[in-house]
Short mmCIF file of C-alpha atoms in Angstrom, two decimals:
data_model
loop_
_atom_site.label_atom_id
_atom_site.label_comp_id
_atom_site.label_asym_id
_atom_site.label_seq_id
_atom_site.Cartn_x
_atom_site.Cartn_y
_atom_site.Cartn_z
CA MET A 1 -0.01 -0.18 -0.11
CA TRP A 2 1.66 3.30 -1.23
CA GLY A 3 1.55 6.51 0.81
CA VAL A 4 0.88 4.93 4.38
CA ASP A 5 3.54 4.22 7.32
CA GLU A 6 3.96 0.61 7.89
CA ASP A 7 3.59 0.87 11.85
CA LYS A 8 0.33 2.63 11.10
CA VAL A 9 -0.51 0.41 8.58
CA GLN A 10 -0.42 -2.67 11.42
CA GLN A 11 -2.20 -0.52 13.90
CA GLN A 12 -5.16 0.11 11.32
CA ARG A 13 -5.23 -3.49 10.95
CA ARG A 14 -5.51 -4.28 14.41
CA GLN A 15 -7.99 -1.62 15.16
CA HIS A 16 -10.22 -2.82 12.79
CA ASP A 17 -10.02 -6.66 14.17
CA GLU A 18 -10.73 -5.02 17.65
CA GLU A 19 -13.59 -3.03 16.78
CA THR A 20 -15.29 -6.02 14.75
CA THR A 21 -14.53 -8.30 17.70
CA GLN A 22 -16.11 -5.60 20.09
CA GLN A 23 -19.37 -5.52 17.90
CA ARG A 24 -19.42 -9.45 17.69
CA ALA A 25 -19.30 -9.58 21.53
CA ALA A 26 -22.51 -8.15 22.12
CA ILE A 27 -24.07 -10.72 19.83
CA ILE A 28 -22.37 -13.88 21.31
CA GLY A 29 -23.26 -12.37 24.98
CA LEU A 30 -19.70 -12.22 26.36
CA GLN A 31 -17.72 -9.55 27.58
CA TYR A 32 -15.00 -8.02 25.34
CA ILE A 33 -11.79 -6.87 26.40
CA ASP A 34 -8.72 -5.46 24.33
CA ALA A 35 -5.71 -7.95 24.57
CA ARG A 36 -3.41 -5.01 23.32
CA GLU A 37 -3.41 -4.10 27.06
CA PHE A 38 -1.75 -7.03 28.42
CA GLU A 39 -0.83 -9.47 25.76
CA LYS A 40 2.96 -8.86 26.09
CA THR A 41 3.16 -8.47 29.64
CA MET A 42 0.72 -10.77 31.28
CA PRO A 43 2.00 -13.69 33.33
CA LEU A 44 1.36 -17.01 31.63
CA ALA A 45 -1.14 -19.68 33.42
CA ASN A 46 0.89 -22.42 32.01
CA ASP A 47 -0.88 -25.32 34.40
CA VAL A 48 -4.50 -24.73 33.37
CA LEU A 49 -4.94 -25.64 29.61
CA SER A 50 -2.73 -27.72 27.06
CA ILE A 51 -1.15 -26.64 23.94
CA LYS A 52 -3.24 -28.93 22.24
CA GLU A 53 -6.47 -27.90 24.04
CA MET A 54 -5.65 -23.95 23.44
CA TYR A 55 -5.34 -24.70 19.15
CA ALA A 56 -8.40 -27.08 19.26
CA ASN A 57 -10.75 -24.74 21.05
CA HIS A 58 -9.10 -21.24 19.84
CA MET A 59 -8.88 -20.13 23.54
CA VAL A 60 -6.27 -19.12 26.17
CA PRO A 61 -6.13 -19.07 29.65
CA LEU A 62 -5.71 -15.49 31.27
CA ARG A 63 -5.35 -16.11 35.07
CA ALA A 64 -5.29 -19.36 37.29
CA GLY A 65 -7.97 -19.31 40.03
CA ASP A 66 -8.34 -20.45 43.23
CA LYS A 67 -11.20 -20.96 45.65
CA SER A 68 -11.50 -17.19 46.17
CA SER A 69 -11.04 -15.87 42.56
CA PRO A 70 -12.09 -16.78 39.35
CA THR A 71 -10.33 -18.45 36.33
CA GLN A 72 -10.29 -16.30 33.61
CA PHE A 73 -10.24 -17.36 29.76
CA GLY A 74 -9.78 -15.51 26.81
CA VAL A 75 -12.00 -16.71 24.05
CA THR A 76 -12.66 -15.94 20.36
CA THR A 77 -15.43 -15.81 17.88
CA GLN A 78 -14.42 -19.43 16.62
CA THR A 79 -14.56 -20.93 20.33
CA PRO A 80 -17.46 -23.58 20.20
CA GLN A 81 -20.16 -22.85 22.47
CA THR A 82 -20.44 -26.44 23.30
CA THR A 83 -16.44 -26.33 24.91
CA ILE A 84 -17.62 -23.04 26.91
CA ARG A 85 -20.88 -24.54 28.62
CA LYS A 86 -18.85 -27.89 29.34
CA MET A 87 -15.93 -25.79 31.25
CA THR A 88 -18.43 -23.59 32.74
CA ASP A 89 -20.31 -26.83 34.22
CA GLU A 90 -16.96 -28.44 35.50
CA TYR A 91 -16.03 -25.17 37.10
CA ASN A 92 -19.20 -24.87 39.08
CA THR A 93 -18.93 -28.64 40.01
CA ASP A 94 -15.76 -27.87 41.71
CA GLY A 95 -16.91 -24.93 43.66
CA ASN A 96 -14.74 -22.51 41.62
CA GLN A 97 -15.59 -19.59 39.51
CA VAL A 98 -14.84 -19.18 35.57
CA HIS A 99 -14.93 -16.23 33.63
CA PHE A 100 -14.75 -15.98 29.69
CA TYR A 101 -13.87 -13.08 28.03
CA ILE A 102 -14.05 -12.39 24.02
CA ILE A 103 -10.55 -11.08 22.60
CA SER A 104 -9.83 -10.58 18.93
CA ASN A 105 -8.02 -13.59 16.57
CA SER A 106 -5.22 -11.14 16.64
CA GLY A 107 -5.02 -11.12 20.22
CA TYR A 108 -5.39 -14.68 20.33
CA LYS A 109 -2.35 -15.33 17.82
CA ALA A 110 -0.51 -12.85 20.17
CA LEU A 111 -0.82 -14.95 23.35
CA MET A 112 -0.39 -18.38 21.64
CA ARG A 113 2.97 -17.16 20.34
CA ARG A 114 3.87 -16.71 23.66
CA TYR A 115 2.58 -19.84 24.85
CA ASP A 116 3.72 -21.68 21.87
CA PRO A 117 6.82 -20.17 20.56
CA PRO A 118 7.76 -21.16 16.77
CA LYS A 119 10.08 -23.60 17.02
CA GLN A 120 11.49 -23.30 13.61
CA VAL A 121 14.66 -22.04 12.27
CA ILE A 122 14.83 -18.46 12.13
CA TYR A 123 16.49 -17.11 8.77
CA ASP A 124 18.02 -13.76 8.27
CA ASP A 125 15.71 -11.35 7.03
CA ILE A 126 16.34 -10.38 3.10
CA GLU A 127 18.11 -6.77 2.56
CA ILE A 128 17.91 -4.71 -0.18
CA GLY A 129 21.64 -3.42 -0.96
CA HIS A 130 22.78 -0.12 -2.49
CA GLU A 131 23.86 -0.09 -6.61
CA GLY A 132 26.57 -2.49 -7.07
CA ASP A 133 26.59 -4.15 -3.46
CA SER A 134 27.14 -7.45 -4.74
CA ASP A 135 27.96 -8.58 -0.75
CA THR A 136 24.33 -8.11 0.01
CA ILE A 137 22.80 -10.08 -2.77
CA ASN A 138 25.38 -12.82 -2.24
CA LYS A 139 24.30 -12.78 1.44
CA VAL A 140 20.64 -12.89 0.37
CA SER A 141 21.20 -15.45 -2.16
CA GLN A 142 23.00 -17.76 0.26
CA THR A 143 19.92 -17.45 2.65
CA LEU A 144 17.27 -18.13 0.13
CA GLU A 145 19.32 -21.40 -0.99
CA GLY A 146 19.41 -22.54 2.85
CA VAL A 147 15.82 -21.99 3.64
CA GLY A 148 14.20 -25.63 3.53
CA THR A 149 12.25 -26.32 0.01
CA ASP A 150 8.92 -26.33 1.75
CA LYS A 151 9.12 -23.22 3.15
CA VAL A 152 11.24 -20.98 0.42
CA PHE A 153 8.21 -19.97 -1.39
CA ASP A 154 6.65 -18.67 1.78
CA PHE A 155 9.70 -16.84 3.27
CA LEU A 156 10.21 -14.99 -0.19
CA ILE A 157 6.37 -13.87 0.06
CA THR A 158 6.76 -12.98 3.64
CA GLN A 159 9.92 -11.07 3.27
CA ALA A 160 8.65 -9.22 0.37
CA ASP A 161 5.58 -8.05 2.40
CA LYS A 162 7.81 -6.91 5.13
CA LEU A 163 10.07 -4.95 2.77
CA GLY A 164 6.80 -3.32 1.48
CA ALA A 165 7.63 -4.82 -2.05
CA SER A 166 4.61 -4.24 -4.99
CA ASP A 167 6.10 -6.73 -7.02
CA ILE A 168 8.56 -9.87 -7.31
CA HIS A 169 10.17 -10.48 -10.63
CA ILE A 170 11.50 -14.08 -11.21
CA GLU A 171 13.71 -13.91 -13.90
CA ASN A 172 15.67 -16.76 -16.01
CA GLU A 173 18.98 -16.27 -17.10
CA ARG A 174 21.82 -18.38 -18.72
CA GLN A 175 23.21 -19.62 -15.55
CA ASP A 176 21.33 -18.88 -12.69
CA ILE A 177 17.76 -16.97 -11.61
CA ARG A 178 17.91 -13.58 -10.64
CA ILE A 179 15.13 -12.55 -7.86
CA ARG A 180 14.45 -8.64 -7.71
CA MET A 181 11.67 -6.61 -5.98
CA ARG A 182 10.06 -3.38 -6.45
CA VAL A 183 9.91 -1.47 -3.49
CA ASP A 184 8.60 2.20 -3.50
CA GLY A 185 8.10 1.89 -7.16
CA ALA A 186 11.98 1.25 -8.04
CA LEU A 187 13.34 -2.25 -9.12
CA HIS A 188 16.21 -3.49 -7.00
CA PRO A 189 18.28 -6.90 -7.19
CA VAL A 190 17.93 -9.03 -4.53
CA ALA A 191 19.37 -12.38 -4.83
CA ARG A 192 20.47 -14.94 -7.59
CA LEU A 193 19.12 -18.73 -7.07
CA SER A 194 20.34 -21.96 -8.21
CA LYS A 195 18.27 -23.67 -11.23
CA GLU A 196 17.55 -26.38 -8.37
CA LYS A 197 15.74 -23.81 -5.99
CA TYR A 198 13.92 -22.23 -8.87
CA ARG A 199 12.30 -25.32 -10.06
CA VAL A 200 11.34 -25.78 -6.17
CA LEU A 201 9.59 -22.20 -6.21
CA MET A 202 7.93 -22.40 -9.20
CA GLY A 203 6.31 -25.76 -8.62
CA GLU A 204 5.10 -24.21 -5.56
CA LEU A 205 3.75 -21.37 -7.73
CA SER A 206 2.33 -23.58 -10.28
CA SER A 207 0.22 -25.51 -8.06
CA ARG A 208 -1.09 -22.54 -5.81
CA ALA A 209 -1.77 -20.11 -8.64
CA ASN A 210 -2.98 -22.81 -11.34
CA VAL A 211 -0.77 -22.08 -13.83
CA SER A 212 1.42 -24.49 -15.94
CA LEU A 213 5.21 -24.51 -16.15
CA ALA A 214 5.12 -26.63 -19.34
CA SER A 215 3.01 -24.00 -21.17
CA ASP A 216 4.70 -22.12 -24.17
CA GLU A 217 2.29 -18.91 -23.64
CA SER A 218 1.72 -16.23 -21.09
CA GLN A 219 -0.56 -17.21 -18.74
CA SER A 220 -2.20 -15.12 -15.64
CA GLY A 221 -2.98 -16.68 -12.27
CA HIS A 222 -3.66 -15.78 -8.84
CA MET A 223 -3.58 -16.94 -5.41
CA GLN A 224 -3.95 -15.41 -1.41
CA GLN A 225 -1.69 -15.92 1.51
CA ASP A 226 -1.99 -15.24 5.04
CA ILE A 227 1.04 -13.27 6.45
CA THR A 228 1.49 -13.17 10.31
CA THR A 229 3.34 -10.29 11.99
CA ASP A 230 4.04 -9.41 15.67
CA GLU A 231 0.65 -7.12 15.19
CA GLY A 232 -1.66 -9.98 13.89
CA THR A 233 -2.37 -11.20 10.62
CA HIS A 234 -3.42 -10.13 7.00
CA LEU A 235 -4.10 -11.48 3.77
CA LEU A 236 -2.36 -11.07 0.74
CA ASN A 237 -3.66 -11.15 -2.56
CA ILE A 238 -1.28 -12.15 -5.46
CA ARG A 239 -1.62 -11.69 -9.21
CA VAL A 240 0.67 -13.85 -11.03
CA GLU A 241 1.96 -13.56 -14.60
CA THR A 242 4.19 -15.87 -16.31
CA VAL A 243 5.85 -15.77 -19.76
CA PRO A 244 8.17 -18.34 -21.36
CA THR A 245 11.66 -16.81 -22.32
CA MET A 246 14.69 -18.26 -24.03
CA TYR A 247 15.80 -19.95 -20.72
CA GLY A 248 12.50 -20.78 -18.89
CA GLN A 249 9.51 -19.34 -17.50
CA ASP A 250 9.82 -15.94 -16.36
CA ALA A 251 7.24 -15.07 -13.38
CA VAL A 252 6.35 -11.79 -11.85
CA LEU A 253 4.00 -11.52 -8.48
CA ARG A 254 1.86 -8.61 -7.92
CA LEU A 255 1.17 -8.13 -4.03
CA PHE A 256 -1.95 -6.55 -3.06
CA ASN A 257 -2.86 -5.92 0.48
CA PHE A 258 -6.25 -7.29 1.40
CA ASP A 259 -7.12 -4.76 3.95
CA GLU A 260 -10.18 -2.57 2.68
CA SER A 261 -9.91 -0.73 6.16
CA LEU A 262 -6.68 1.18 4.45
CA LEU A 263 -8.67 2.15 1.30
CA GLN A 264 -9.81 5.48 2.55
CA LEU A 265 -9.34 8.46 0.92
CA ASP A 266 -8.09 10.37 4.08
CA LEU A 267 -5.03 8.02 4.28
CA LEU A 268 -3.56 8.69 0.60
CA GLY A 269 -2.06 11.92 1.34
CA ILE A 270 -4.30 14.23 -1.31
CA SER A 271 -3.91 17.78 -0.59
CA GLU A 272 -7.20 19.57 1.31
CA HIS A 273 -8.12 21.45 -1.73
CA GLN A 274 -7.77 18.36 -4.12
CA ARG A 275 -9.68 16.50 -1.33
CA GLN A 276 -12.53 18.64 -1.52
CA GLU A 277 -12.89 18.58 -5.36
CA ILE A 278 -12.94 15.05 -5.36
CA ASP A 279 -15.71 14.77 -2.50
CA SER A 280 -17.71 17.63 -4.43
CA VAL A 281 -17.68 15.59 -7.55
CA ILE A 282 -18.45 11.94 -6.30
CA SER A 283 -21.23 13.12 -3.71
CA HIS A 284 -23.11 14.06 -6.93
CA PRO A 285 -25.73 11.47 -8.07
CA ARG A 286 -24.20 11.21 -11.58
CA GLY A 287 -21.58 11.89 -13.88
CA LEU A 288 -17.99 10.26 -15.04
CA VAL A 289 -14.85 10.06 -12.98
CA LEU A 290 -11.58 9.30 -14.93
CA MET A 291 -8.54 8.27 -13.77
CA VAL A 292 -5.42 7.89 -15.95
CA GLY A 293 -1.79 6.73 -15.30
CA PRO A 294 0.39 4.12 -16.35
CA THR A 295 0.44 0.65 -14.61
CA GLY A 296 1.73 0.89 -10.75
CA SER A 297 0.35 4.47 -10.62
CA GLY A 298 -1.74 3.71 -7.78
CA LYS A 299 -5.18 4.22 -9.66
CA SER A 300 -6.98 1.09 -8.52
CA THR A 301 -6.31 2.24 -4.91
CA THR A 302 -7.87 5.81 -5.41
CA LEU A 303 -10.73 4.26 -7.25
CA TYR A 304 -11.28 1.63 -4.67
CA SER A 305 -11.13 4.34 -1.94
CA MET A 306 -13.41 6.81 -3.59
CA LEU A 307 -15.84 3.29 -3.61
CA ASN A 308 -15.23 3.00 0.02
CA ALA A 309 -16.16 6.48 0.57
CA LEU A 310 -19.44 6.12 -1.21
CA ASN A 311 -20.21 2.56 0.43
CA THR A 312 -23.13 3.38 2.40
CA PRO A 313 -26.35 1.11 3.01
CA ASP A 314 -28.58 3.22 1.03
CA LYS A 315 -26.43 2.80 -2.38
CA LYS A 316 -26.38 -0.10 -4.76
CA ILE A 317 -22.54 -0.04 -6.24
CA ILE A 318 -21.19 -2.43 -8.77
CA THR A 319 -18.02 -2.86 -10.30
CA LEU A 320 -16.88 -4.28 -13.68
CA GLU A 321 -13.12 -5.36 -13.29
CA ASP A 322 -10.40 -7.61 -14.91
CA PRO A 323 -9.41 -8.85 -12.85
CA ILE A 324 -10.98 -8.00 -9.29
CA GLU A 325 -7.89 -6.58 -7.02
CA TYR A 326 -9.32 -6.16 -3.81
CA GLY A 327 -12.65 -7.41 -2.13
CA LEU A 328 -14.98 -4.99 -0.50
CA SER A 329 -17.90 -6.03 1.41
CA GLY A 330 -21.16 -4.46 0.63
CA ILE A 331 -20.24 -4.10 -3.10
CA SER A 332 -21.07 -6.38 -5.90
CA GLN A 333 -17.97 -7.22 -7.72
CA ILE A 334 -17.89 -8.87 -11.28
CA PRO A 335 -15.01 -10.18 -12.61
CA ILE A 336 -14.57 -9.52 -16.69
CA SER A 337 -12.20 -11.72 -18.63
CA THR A 338 -11.59 -9.64 -21.94
CA THR A 339 -9.00 -12.17 -22.93
CA ASP A 340 -12.05 -14.47 -23.66
CA GLY A 341 -14.12 -12.34 -25.88
CA LYS A 342 -16.33 -10.33 -23.45
CA SER A 343 -16.18 -6.68 -23.23
CA PHE A 344 -16.83 -4.24 -20.56
CA ALA A 345 -19.65 -2.49 -22.80
CA ASP A 346 -21.82 -5.70 -22.72
CA SER A 347 -21.27 -6.27 -19.28
CA LEU A 348 -21.98 -2.50 -18.46
CA ARG A 349 -25.18 -2.77 -20.29
CA SER A 350 -26.48 -5.81 -18.51
CA VAL A 351 -25.59 -4.27 -14.99
CA LEU A 352 -27.69 -0.87 -15.86
CA ARG A 353 -30.58 -3.25 -15.48
CA LEU A 354 -29.87 -3.92 -11.96
CA ASP A 355 -30.58 -0.47 -11.06
CA PRO A 356 -27.33 0.75 -9.51
CA ASP A 357 -26.51 3.96 -8.14
CA VAL A 358 -22.51 3.79 -8.48
CA VAL A 359 -20.73 1.72 -11.29
CA MET A 360 -17.05 1.57 -11.47
CA VAL A 361 -15.58 0.14 -14.81
CA GLY A 362 -12.06 -1.60 -14.76
CA GLU A 363 -11.15 0.52 -18.05
CA ILE A 364 -12.41 2.10 -20.81
CA ARG A 365 -10.69 0.90 -23.80
CA ASP A 366 -12.86 1.41 -26.69
CA GLU A 367 -15.73 3.65 -28.15
CA ASP A 368 -18.46 1.15 -27.49
CA THR A 369 -17.40 1.13 -23.77
CA ALA A 370 -16.86 4.79 -23.85
CA ARG A 371 -20.32 5.76 -25.14
CA THR A 372 -21.95 3.05 -22.82
CA ALA A 373 -20.26 4.64 -19.91
CA ILE A 374 -21.15 8.19 -20.87
CA GLN A 375 -24.78 7.22 -21.31
CA ALA A 376 -24.90 5.50 -17.76
CA SER A 377 -23.42 8.84 -16.33
CA ILE A 378 -26.19 11.25 -17.96
CA THR A 379 -29.03 8.61 -16.78
CA GLY A 380 -28.58 8.96 -13.35
CA HIS A 381 -25.54 6.75 -12.45
CA LEU A 382 -22.06 7.94 -10.68
CA VAL A 383 -19.46 6.06 -13.29
CA LEU A 384 -15.92 5.38 -12.25
CA SER A 385 -13.19 4.50 -14.30
CA SER A 386 -9.70 4.30 -15.39
CA PHE A 387 -8.31 5.36 -18.90
CA HIS A 388 -5.08 5.34 -20.96
CA ALA A 389 -3.58 8.55 -21.18
CA ASN A 390 -0.37 10.63 -19.98
CA SER A 391 -2.13 13.39 -18.42
CA THR A 392 -5.80 14.75 -17.82
CA SER A 393 -6.12 16.88 -21.21
CA ALA A 394 -4.63 14.14 -22.98
CA ALA A 395 -7.52 11.97 -21.65
CA PHE A 396 -9.99 14.59 -22.36
CA SER A 397 -8.45 15.15 -26.01
CA ARG A 398 -8.64 11.29 -26.29
CA MET A 399 -12.11 10.96 -25.16
CA ILE A 400 -13.20 13.43 -27.61
CA ASP A 401 -11.48 11.04 -30.43
CA LEU A 402 -13.28 8.14 -29.35
CA ILE A 403 -16.95 9.78 -29.14
CA GLY A 404 -16.81 12.71 -31.35
CA GLN A 405 -17.76 16.45 -30.39
CA ASN A 406 -21.37 15.75 -28.93
CA PRO A 407 -23.69 18.61 -26.90
CA ILE A 408 -25.44 15.74 -25.28
CA PHE A 409 -22.43 14.42 -23.56
CA SER A 410 -20.59 17.76 -22.66
CA SER A 411 -21.67 17.64 -19.13
CA ALA A 412 -21.02 13.70 -18.57
CA VAL A 413 -17.37 13.93 -18.03
CA ARG A 414 -17.12 15.92 -14.55
CA LEU A 415 -13.64 15.09 -13.33
CA VAL A 416 -10.67 13.54 -14.74
CA ILE A 417 -7.44 12.80 -12.51
CA ALA A 418 -4.01 12.04 -13.59
CA GLN A 419 -1.75 10.55 -10.74
CA ARG A 420 1.69 9.19 -10.07
CA LEU A 421 3.55 7.67 -7.35
CA VAL A 422 7.07 9.57 -6.10
CA ARG A 423 9.19 8.10 -3.60
CA LYS A 424 9.28 9.99 -0.48
CA LEU A 425 12.22 11.28 1.40
CA TRP A 426 13.29 10.09 4.58
CA ASP A 427 12.95 13.26 7.00
CA GLU A 428 15.27 12.19 9.27
CA SER A 429 18.44 11.95 6.88
CA LYS A 430 17.31 14.27 4.01
CA GLU A 431 19.32 17.41 3.53
CA THR A 432 18.80 20.92 1.84
CA TYR A 433 21.09 22.29 -1.07
CA ASP A 434 21.48 25.32 -2.99
CA PRO A 435 20.15 24.41 -6.69
CA ASP A 436 22.44 25.39 -9.71
CA ASP A 437 21.37 28.32 -12.04
CA ALA A 438 19.83 25.59 -14.56
CA THR A 439 17.84 24.22 -12.04
CA ARG A 440 16.44 27.57 -10.78
CA THR A 441 15.82 28.50 -14.50
CA TYR A 442 13.55 25.16 -14.82
CA VAL A 443 11.94 25.56 -11.78
CA LYS A 444 10.85 29.24 -12.54
CA LYS A 445 9.52 28.04 -16.18
CA ALA A 446 7.55 25.16 -14.65
CA LEU A 447 5.70 27.46 -12.26
CA SER A 448 5.44 30.13 -14.78
CA THR A 449 1.98 29.94 -15.10
CA LEU A 450 0.89 30.04 -11.26
CA PRO A 451 -0.84 33.09 -10.37
CA SER A 452 1.63 35.45 -8.29
CA ASP A 453 -0.18 34.91 -5.01
CA HIS A 454 -0.54 31.29 -5.13
CA PRO A 455 0.66 30.29 -1.42
CA GLU A 456 3.18 28.13 -2.32
CA LEU A 457 5.11 30.25 -4.94
CA PRO A 458 9.00 30.31 -3.85
CA ASP A 459 11.44 33.08 -4.35
CA PHE A 460 13.17 31.96 -7.39
CA ASP A 461 16.32 33.62 -6.44
CA THR A 462 16.57 31.78 -2.85
CA PHE A 463 14.79 28.75 -2.63
CA LYS A 464 16.52 25.27 -1.47
CA LEU A 465 15.65 21.80 -2.44
CA TYR A 466 16.49 18.58 -0.74
CA LYS A 467 18.30 15.40 -1.40
CA PRO A 468 18.08 12.06 -0.22
CA VAL A 469 21.06 10.73 2.33
CA PRO A 470 21.34 6.91 2.87
CA THR A 471 21.28 5.24 6.36
CA ASP A 472 21.54 1.71 7.66
CA ASP A 473 17.61 1.79 7.79
CA VAL A 474 16.98 3.24 4.79
CA PRO A 475 19.75 2.55 2.50
CA PHE A 476 18.24 4.78 -0.37
CA GLY A 477 17.17 7.69 1.47
CA TYR A 478 13.66 7.15 0.23
CA LYS A 479 10.99 5.70 2.38
CA GLY A 480 7.40 5.13 1.09
CA ARG A 481 5.49 6.79 -1.83
CA MET A 482 3.36 9.69 -2.18
CA VAL A 483 0.98 10.83 -4.66
CA ILE A 484 0.75 13.41 -6.77
CA MET A 485 -2.27 14.32 -8.77
CA GLU A 486 -2.99 16.65 -11.66
CA GLN A 487 -7.23 17.33 -11.22
CA LEU A 488 -9.10 18.50 -14.07
CA ILE A 489 -12.43 19.88 -12.95
CA VAL A 490 -14.70 20.05 -16.23
CA SER A 491 -16.00 23.55 -16.22
CA GLU A 492 -18.20 25.25 -18.72
CA GLU A 493 -15.13 26.69 -20.75
CA ILE A 494 -13.71 22.99 -20.91
CA GLN A 495 -17.50 21.59 -21.85
CA LYS A 496 -17.10 23.73 -25.12
CA PHE A 497 -14.17 21.07 -26.52
CA LEU A 498 -16.79 18.50 -26.19
CA ARG A 499 -19.73 20.49 -27.21
CA GLY A 500 -17.99 21.67 -30.57
CA ASP A 501 -17.88 25.09 -29.75
CA VAL A 502 -13.96 24.87 -29.91
CA LYS A 503 -12.96 23.54 -33.33
CA ASP A 504 -9.17 23.38 -32.40
CA VAL A 505 -9.26 20.29 -30.19
CA ASN A 506 -5.87 19.16 -29.01
CA THR A 507 -4.35 18.36 -25.86
CA GLU A 508 -2.34 21.69 -25.69
CA SER A 509 -5.24 23.81 -25.80
CA ILE A 510 -7.20 21.65 -23.40
CA GLU A 511 -4.32 22.01 -20.83
CA ARG A 512 -3.87 25.80 -21.35
CA VAL A 513 -7.84 26.49 -20.76
CA ALA A 514 -7.61 24.03 -17.63
CA GLN A 515 -4.72 25.84 -16.12
CA GLN A 516 -6.50 29.37 -16.47
CA GLN A 517 -9.07 27.75 -14.83
CA GLY A 518 -6.62 27.09 -11.71
CA MET A 519 -5.40 23.29 -12.83
CA LEU A 520 -1.76 22.47 -11.73
CA THR A 521 -0.31 20.00 -13.75
CA LEU A 522 1.57 16.54 -12.54
CA GLU A 523 4.80 18.28 -13.05
CA GLN A 524 3.94 21.52 -11.24
CA VAL A 525 2.32 19.59 -8.25
CA GLY A 526 5.69 17.44 -8.38
CA VAL A 527 7.92 20.62 -8.25
CA LEU A 528 6.04 21.90 -5.49
CA ALA A 529 6.46 18.71 -3.23
CA ALA A 530 10.09 18.86 -3.86
CA LEU A 531 10.19 22.36 -2.99
CA ARG A 532 8.51 21.24 0.24
CA GLY A 533 11.07 18.69 0.59
CA GLU A 534 8.79 15.59 0.11
CA THR A 535 10.45 14.56 -2.74
CA THR A 536 13.05 15.25 -5.10
CA LEU A 537 13.17 16.76 -8.86
CA GLU A 538 14.78 13.77 -9.68
CA GLU A 539 12.22 11.66 -8.58
CA VAL A 540 9.39 13.89 -10.57
CA ALA A 541 11.23 13.49 -13.69
CA ARG A 542 11.60 9.74 -13.28
CA VAL A 543 7.89 9.12 -12.58
CA ILE A 544 6.64 12.09 -15.36
#
């Protein structure tokens, strides 16, 4: 997940688990307690239940009682009610008291790790080295070669999640196998494996993701894996893509954190002004909202967060996706396999008969889908979708190329958002520097269309910039990513392009009018972020 501190992510997951458990406690009729208050410090009651009983009944002893004080147990929503009744009867027969409290699954697992510590071999964590750091790559390679064959696949996935990687690349070369991970948007070499260990990895991948190692065509698969940390357990959705190469099957594993509680606009780091514009548009009952940007720019995360913001009991929300990346409760999600000849347009026409309030279309790829989505948006539906373009003005221009200039559709498109993800500077080590004259000239030119009273306009003669400084904990000087957004609000002036009032329709003319209306381009938003010390001009140049 981009834009969220890992500690905050873990805390959010745990908080969500505790809140859900507290709600269920009232239904079950047991008192709820938050195990976070004592799970790391509570003295263990080792002689009350056996480890086998704790696992079998999903319960842990919290306190051993006697004639004057009750024995206390922590139970979960998976604890059999028959077990609770049986133990209550047994303790009452002995003249002792027993109390049961409901705790979250995360709390139960944390306590079980104390009652039954893992006995497996602990391997060194995977590290990502600096450019040209062969020692780190050799060390990680040796670690992976030493992990047992039954654990190496799980170990690789768990370590990638721990590093915050979004992708794992398994690539065949002549002599060995290269493992790379994409962290904060940049690919880093991690290890080199023998062909024997590669076969173990791919064999496990084949059985879990249902892909064939003997195929001579590219394949797509999907799998899920539970990841357990000190803060609890979360589910990882993994999309698998394989392709035959000269030396064997290459694979790319894309990792998606399955945690809908984190899909919130508040957590994406969107500026207050841009957030107000988004809220204003999606609160309207109809219209089309387009997200544009390359693969890996966070479009899906933003769209899902919008859906979560709209997901209330009084709305019918349907999505059409290829494939479904996150499962969202309360929303009807329909997988569309466009490789089988199906189209978003055909499915969209079908779901509109179900009377939805909000529809998300995975991607508008052709004229038929574009026209169907726009017709839906002017007949009482809010439609969200992604679109292939580099900028908002390019997307608007391309949409006109698809559907033509049409007065009926002029008020359909209400908001176009182009976004990218840039790496964030690590605040504790970054350093300021005085830019050279060429850089000052570039910044002045990039911000030349901003009004003179813009609050973030710098003194072009004295402004400073920031550079990353690597540390042992943050080897590249960057940690995490942040979103930069270009938002084109479709005003009356912009609508003229779609109505046909303006004959000269091109990306430059649309962008010029949008900037006159107050739009900041991706480049300008990125440059302002660099001036604030949140990222660097090099990062902005890399992603734009």
